Coordinates of C-alpha atoms in Angstrom, one line a residue:
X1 CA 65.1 -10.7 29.6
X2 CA 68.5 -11.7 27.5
X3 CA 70.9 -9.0 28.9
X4 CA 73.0 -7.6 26.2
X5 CA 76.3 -6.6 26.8
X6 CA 76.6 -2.5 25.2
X7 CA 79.8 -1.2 24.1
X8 CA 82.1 -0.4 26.6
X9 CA 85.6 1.4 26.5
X10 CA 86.9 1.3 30.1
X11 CA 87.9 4.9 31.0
X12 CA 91.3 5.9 31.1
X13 CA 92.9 2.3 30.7
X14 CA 96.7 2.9 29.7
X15 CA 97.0 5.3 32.6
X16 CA 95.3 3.1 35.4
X17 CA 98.0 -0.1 33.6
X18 CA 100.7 2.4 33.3
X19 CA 100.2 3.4 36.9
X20 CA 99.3 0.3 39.1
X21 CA 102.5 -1.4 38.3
X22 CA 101.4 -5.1 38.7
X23 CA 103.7 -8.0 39.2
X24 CA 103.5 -11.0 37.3
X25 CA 101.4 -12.7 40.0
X26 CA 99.7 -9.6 41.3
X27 CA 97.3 -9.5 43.9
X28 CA 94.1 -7.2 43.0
X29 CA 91.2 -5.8 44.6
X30 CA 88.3 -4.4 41.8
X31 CA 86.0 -2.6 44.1
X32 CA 83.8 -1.4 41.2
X33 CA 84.1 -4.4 38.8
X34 CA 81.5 -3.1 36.2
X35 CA 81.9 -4.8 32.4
X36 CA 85.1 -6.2 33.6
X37 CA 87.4 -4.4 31.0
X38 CA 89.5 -3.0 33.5
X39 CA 89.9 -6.4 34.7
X40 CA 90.5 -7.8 31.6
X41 CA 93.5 -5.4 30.4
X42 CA 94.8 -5.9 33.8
X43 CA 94.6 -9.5 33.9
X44 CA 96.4 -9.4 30.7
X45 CA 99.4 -8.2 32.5
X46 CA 99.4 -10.7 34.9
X47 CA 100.5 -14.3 34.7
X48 CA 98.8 -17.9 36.1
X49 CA 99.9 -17.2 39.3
X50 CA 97.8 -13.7 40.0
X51 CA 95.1 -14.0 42.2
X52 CA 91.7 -10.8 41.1
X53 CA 88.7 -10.4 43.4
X54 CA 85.9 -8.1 41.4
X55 CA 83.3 -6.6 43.3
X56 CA 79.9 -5.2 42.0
X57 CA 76.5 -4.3 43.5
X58 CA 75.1 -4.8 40.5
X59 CA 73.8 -8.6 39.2
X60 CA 73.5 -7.2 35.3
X61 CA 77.2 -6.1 35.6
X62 CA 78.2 -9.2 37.2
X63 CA 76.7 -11.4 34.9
X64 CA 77.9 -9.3 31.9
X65 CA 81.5 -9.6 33.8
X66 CA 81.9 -13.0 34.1
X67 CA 80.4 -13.6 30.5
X68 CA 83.3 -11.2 29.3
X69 CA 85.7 -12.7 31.4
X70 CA 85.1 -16.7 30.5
X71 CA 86.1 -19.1 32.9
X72 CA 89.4 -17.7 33.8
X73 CA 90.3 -18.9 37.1
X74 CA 92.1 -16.5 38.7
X75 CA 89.1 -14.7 38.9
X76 CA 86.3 -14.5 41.7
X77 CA 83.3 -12.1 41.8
X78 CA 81.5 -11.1 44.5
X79 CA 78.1 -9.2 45.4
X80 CA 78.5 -6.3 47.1
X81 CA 79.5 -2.4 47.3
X82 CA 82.9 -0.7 48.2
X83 CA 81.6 0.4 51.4
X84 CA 80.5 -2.7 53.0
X85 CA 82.6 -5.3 51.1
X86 CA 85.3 -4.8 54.2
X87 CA 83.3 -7.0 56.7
X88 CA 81.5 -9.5 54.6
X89 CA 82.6 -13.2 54.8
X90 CA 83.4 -14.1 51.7
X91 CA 85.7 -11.2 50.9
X92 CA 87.7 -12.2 54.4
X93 CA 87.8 -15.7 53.2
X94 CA 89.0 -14.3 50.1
X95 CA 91.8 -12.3 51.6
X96 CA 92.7 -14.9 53.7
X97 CA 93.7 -17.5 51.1
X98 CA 94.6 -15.0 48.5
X99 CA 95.9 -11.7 49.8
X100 CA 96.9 -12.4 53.2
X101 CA 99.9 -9.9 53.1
X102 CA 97.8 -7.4 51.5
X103 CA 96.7 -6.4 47.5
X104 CA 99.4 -5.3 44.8
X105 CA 96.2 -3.1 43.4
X106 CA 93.4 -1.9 44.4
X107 CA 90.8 -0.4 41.6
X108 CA 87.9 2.0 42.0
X109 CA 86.0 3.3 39.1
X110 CA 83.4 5.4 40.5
X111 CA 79.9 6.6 39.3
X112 CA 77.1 5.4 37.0
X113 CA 78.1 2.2 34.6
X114 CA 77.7 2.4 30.8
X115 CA 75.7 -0.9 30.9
X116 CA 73.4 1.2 33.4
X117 CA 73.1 4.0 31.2
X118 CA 72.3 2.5 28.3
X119 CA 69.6 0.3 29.7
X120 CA 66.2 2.5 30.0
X121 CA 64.7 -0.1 32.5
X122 CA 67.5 1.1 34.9
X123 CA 66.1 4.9 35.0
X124 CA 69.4 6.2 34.8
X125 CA 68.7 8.3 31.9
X126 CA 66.3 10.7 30.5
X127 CA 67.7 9.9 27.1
X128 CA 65.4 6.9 26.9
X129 CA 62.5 7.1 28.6
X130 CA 62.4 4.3 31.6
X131 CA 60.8 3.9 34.7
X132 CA 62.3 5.8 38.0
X133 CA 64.7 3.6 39.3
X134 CA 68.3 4.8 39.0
X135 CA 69.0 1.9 41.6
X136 CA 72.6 0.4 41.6
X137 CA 71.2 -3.2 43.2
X138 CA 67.8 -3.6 41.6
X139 CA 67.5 -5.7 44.5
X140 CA 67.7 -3.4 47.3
X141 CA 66.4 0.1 48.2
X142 CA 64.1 2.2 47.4
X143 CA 63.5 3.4 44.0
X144 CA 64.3 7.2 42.7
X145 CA 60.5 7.4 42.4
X146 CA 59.9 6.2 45.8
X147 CA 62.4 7.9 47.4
X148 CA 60.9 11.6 45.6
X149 CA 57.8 10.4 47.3
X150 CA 58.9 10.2 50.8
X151 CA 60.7 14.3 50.3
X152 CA 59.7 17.8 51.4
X153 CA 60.3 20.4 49.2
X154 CA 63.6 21.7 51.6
X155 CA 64.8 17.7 51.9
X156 CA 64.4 17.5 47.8
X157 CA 65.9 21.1 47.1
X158 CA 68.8 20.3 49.2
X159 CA 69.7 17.1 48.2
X160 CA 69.6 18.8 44.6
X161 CA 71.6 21.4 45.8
X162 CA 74.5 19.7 47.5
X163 CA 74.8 16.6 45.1
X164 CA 73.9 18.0 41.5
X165 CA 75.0 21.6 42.5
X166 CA 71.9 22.9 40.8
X167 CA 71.5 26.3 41.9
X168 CA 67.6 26.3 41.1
X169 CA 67.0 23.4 43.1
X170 CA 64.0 25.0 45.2
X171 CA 61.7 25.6 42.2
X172 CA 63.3 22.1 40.8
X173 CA 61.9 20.3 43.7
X174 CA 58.9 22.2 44.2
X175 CA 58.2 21.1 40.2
X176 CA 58.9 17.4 41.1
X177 CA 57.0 17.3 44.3
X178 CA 54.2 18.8 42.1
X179 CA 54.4 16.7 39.4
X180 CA 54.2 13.9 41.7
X181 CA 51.5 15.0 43.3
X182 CA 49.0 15.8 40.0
X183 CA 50.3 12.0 39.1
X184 CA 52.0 13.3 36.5
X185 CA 55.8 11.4 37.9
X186 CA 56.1 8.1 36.5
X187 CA 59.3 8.2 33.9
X188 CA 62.7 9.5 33.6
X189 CA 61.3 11.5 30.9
X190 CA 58.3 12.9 33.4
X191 CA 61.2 13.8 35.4
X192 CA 63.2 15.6 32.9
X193 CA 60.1 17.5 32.0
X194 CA 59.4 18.9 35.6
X195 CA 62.8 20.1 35.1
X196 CA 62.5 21.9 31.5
X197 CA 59.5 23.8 33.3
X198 CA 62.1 25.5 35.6
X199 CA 65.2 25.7 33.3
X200 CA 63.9 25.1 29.7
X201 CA 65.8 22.6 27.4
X202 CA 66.1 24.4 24.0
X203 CA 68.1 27.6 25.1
X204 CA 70.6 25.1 26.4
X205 CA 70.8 23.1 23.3
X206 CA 71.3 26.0 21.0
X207 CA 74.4 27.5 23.2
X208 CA 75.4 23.7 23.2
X209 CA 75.3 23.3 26.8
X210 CA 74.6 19.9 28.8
X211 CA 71.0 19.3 29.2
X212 CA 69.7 20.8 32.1
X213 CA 68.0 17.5 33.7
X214 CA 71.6 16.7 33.9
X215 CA 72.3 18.0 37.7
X216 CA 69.1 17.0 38.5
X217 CA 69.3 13.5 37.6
X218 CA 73.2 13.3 39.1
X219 CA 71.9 14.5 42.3
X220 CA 68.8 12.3 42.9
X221 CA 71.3 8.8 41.8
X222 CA 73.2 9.8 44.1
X223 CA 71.1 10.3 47.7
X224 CA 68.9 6.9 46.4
X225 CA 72.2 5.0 45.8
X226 CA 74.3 6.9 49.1
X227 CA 77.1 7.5 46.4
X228 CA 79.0 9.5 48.8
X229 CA 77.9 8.4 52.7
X230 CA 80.9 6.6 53.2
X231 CA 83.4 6.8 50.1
X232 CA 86.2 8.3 52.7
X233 CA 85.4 6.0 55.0
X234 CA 85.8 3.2 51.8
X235 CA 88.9 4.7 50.8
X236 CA 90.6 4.6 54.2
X237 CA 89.5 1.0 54.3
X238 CA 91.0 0.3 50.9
X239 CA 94.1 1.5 52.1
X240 CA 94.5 -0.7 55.3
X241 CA 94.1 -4.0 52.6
X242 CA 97.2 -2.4 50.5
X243 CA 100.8 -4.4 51.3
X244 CA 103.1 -1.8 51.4
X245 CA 104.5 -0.8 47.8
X246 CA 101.0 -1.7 47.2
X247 CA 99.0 1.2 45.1
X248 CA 95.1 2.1 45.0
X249 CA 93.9 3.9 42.0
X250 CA 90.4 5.8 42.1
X251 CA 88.3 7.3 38.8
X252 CA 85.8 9.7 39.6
X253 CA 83.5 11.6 37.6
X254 CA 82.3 14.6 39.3
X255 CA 83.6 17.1 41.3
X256 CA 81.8 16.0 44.6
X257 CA 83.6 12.4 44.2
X258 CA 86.6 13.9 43.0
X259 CA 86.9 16.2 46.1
X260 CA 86.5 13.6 48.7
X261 CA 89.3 11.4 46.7
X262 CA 91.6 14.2 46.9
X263 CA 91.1 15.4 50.4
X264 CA 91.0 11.6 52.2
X265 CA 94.0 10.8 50.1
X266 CA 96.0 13.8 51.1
X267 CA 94.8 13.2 54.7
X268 CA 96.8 9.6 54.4
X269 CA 99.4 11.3 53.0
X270 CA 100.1 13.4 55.9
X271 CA 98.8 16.8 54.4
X272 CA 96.5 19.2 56.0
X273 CA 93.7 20.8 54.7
X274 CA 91.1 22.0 57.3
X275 CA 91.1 25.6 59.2
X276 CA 94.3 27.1 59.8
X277 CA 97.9 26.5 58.9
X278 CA 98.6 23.9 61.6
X279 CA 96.7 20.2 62.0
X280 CA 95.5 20.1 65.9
X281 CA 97.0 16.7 65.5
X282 CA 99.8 15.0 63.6
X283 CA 98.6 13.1 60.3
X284 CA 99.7 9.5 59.9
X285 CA 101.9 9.6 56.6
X286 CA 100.7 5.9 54.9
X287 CA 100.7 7.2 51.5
X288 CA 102.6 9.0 48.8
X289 CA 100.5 10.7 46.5
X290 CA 101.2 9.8 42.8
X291 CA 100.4 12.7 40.4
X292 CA 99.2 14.9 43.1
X293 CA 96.8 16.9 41.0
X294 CA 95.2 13.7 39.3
X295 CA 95.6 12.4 35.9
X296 CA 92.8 13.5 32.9
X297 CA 91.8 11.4 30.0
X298 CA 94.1 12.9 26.6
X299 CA 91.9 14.5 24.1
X300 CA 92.1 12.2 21.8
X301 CA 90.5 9.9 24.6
X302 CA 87.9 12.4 25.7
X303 CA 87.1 12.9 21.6
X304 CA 86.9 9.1 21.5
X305 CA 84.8 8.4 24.3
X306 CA 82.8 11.2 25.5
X307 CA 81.9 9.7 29.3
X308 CA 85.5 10.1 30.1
X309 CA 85.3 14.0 29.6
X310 CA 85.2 14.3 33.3
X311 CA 86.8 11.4 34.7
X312 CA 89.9 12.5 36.7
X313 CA 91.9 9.2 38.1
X314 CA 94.0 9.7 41.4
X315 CA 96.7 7.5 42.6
X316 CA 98.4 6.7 45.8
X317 CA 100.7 4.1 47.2
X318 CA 101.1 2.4 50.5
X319 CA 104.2 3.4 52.4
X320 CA 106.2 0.8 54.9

């Protein structure tokens, strides 16, 4: 299959240029390489000497990446996710030769890809109707379908509870699990159908609310891709690779991301937030928080280019 590159506007692009603050011969760290446009803009910045490492668990968005970005030498990609990246051999290697003293930037741009949405073979989308897959690596996993198939209706309801925040998700599940189990589960669009038989569509559409499959389909991307497992545990990692001066800037796109970038971010930066006024423990300080409560897209940006509505971008940089 020829693999055509969609349209993509990169999300929030002045402020992540505005904010990273490369040198001329700038060291970077793409985590979440995608299309490559943040790459691109950001490369543009930069002169012969910079050194950029894109990583992607994706092979489409790789491809797509390095079409987009030619044969521009400065420029390696690598297979592989932001939560495992850390240990692999090639990105040490990488580091090593490249980075040794640490990255100038490090980039995160969390959440589903356009290229991923707008392909109905990914199952990302009830838009289209596509098979249940919704996986990040086509090569690795268990599909959405075949991950439904191994849930009880308290393991299903839960995980559509905690990661869509869907407050009906016990009849959701219990519509899935029944769906699946009359045969009737095959689609994105048999999925957003055991949905409308909890939460109907048109009522929604007429107040011109979001569909509501939405939470739904948020939620089950999420467990089969483990979205959120370890994205403090990433983020702290992130950090250790930064020289000091250094900055890491993070896009999320929900609130659950969101919340875990802002609470492991203030951790680093020495504030805390659990029970009580007092941490049992003093906080390493390692960051300063840049724009504490975040940065939105303008409205002229969110009118532009509606998946930015809910991006929220975070920065931090690496104290000495």
């Amino acid at each position: 299959m020829t693999i055509q590159p969609p349209i993509h506007v990169p999300v929030l692009l002045q402020e992540v240029l505005d904010n990273l603050m490369l040198p001329p011969a700038a060291r970077v760290l793409d985590l979440t390489l995608g299309l490559g446009g943040h790459a691109e803009a950001l490369l543009g910045r930069c002169d012969k000497a910079a050194a950029y490492l894109g990583v992607d668990r994706d092979p489409e968005a790789r491809y797509l990446a390095r079409r987009r970005l030619g044969d521009d030498g400065r420029v390696e990609i690598l297979a592989g996710n932001y939560e495992d990246i850390w240990t692999d051999p090639q990105f040490l290697a990488w580091t090593g030769a490249h980075a040794p003293g640490g990255f100038d930037a490090i980039l995160a741009d969390l959440g589903v890809s356009t290229l991923q949405l707008r392909t109905p073979e990914r199952g990302f989308s009830f838009r289209d109707e596509g098979p249940l897959d919704m996986r990040m690596d086509t090569n690795a996993g268990p599909t959405a379908l075949e991950w439904i198939a191994e849930q009880t209706d308290e393991s299903l309801a839960d995980a559509i509870y905690q990661f869509g925040e869907e407050r009906a998700s016990r009849p959701i599940a219990r519509a899935i699990l029944r769906a699946h189990g009359e045969g009737r589960l095959a689609t994105t669009r048999d999925l957003a159908q055991a949905v409308y038989t909890v939460i109907p569509r048109e009522p929604a559409k007429r107040k011109g609310q979001s569909d509501p499959a939405t939470r739904t389909f948020q939620a089950i991307r999420i467990a089969v891709n483990g979205e959120l497992d370890r994205l403090a545990g990433a983020l702290e990692a992130a950090v250790s690779h930064l020289r000091p001066g250094g900055r890491l800037a993070v896009i999320s796109f929900h609130s659950l991301e969101d919340r875990i970038v802002k609470q492991t971010l203030r951790r680093l930066a020495g504030t805390y937030d659990g029970p009580g006024r007092v941490a049992p423990a003093p906080l390493p300080k390692v960051l300063k928080l840049i724009h504490p409560g975040g940065i939105a897209p303008s409205e002229a940006e969110a009118a532009g280019n509606p998946p930015s509505r809910s991006a929220r971008l975070r920065v931090a940089e690496r104290l000495p």
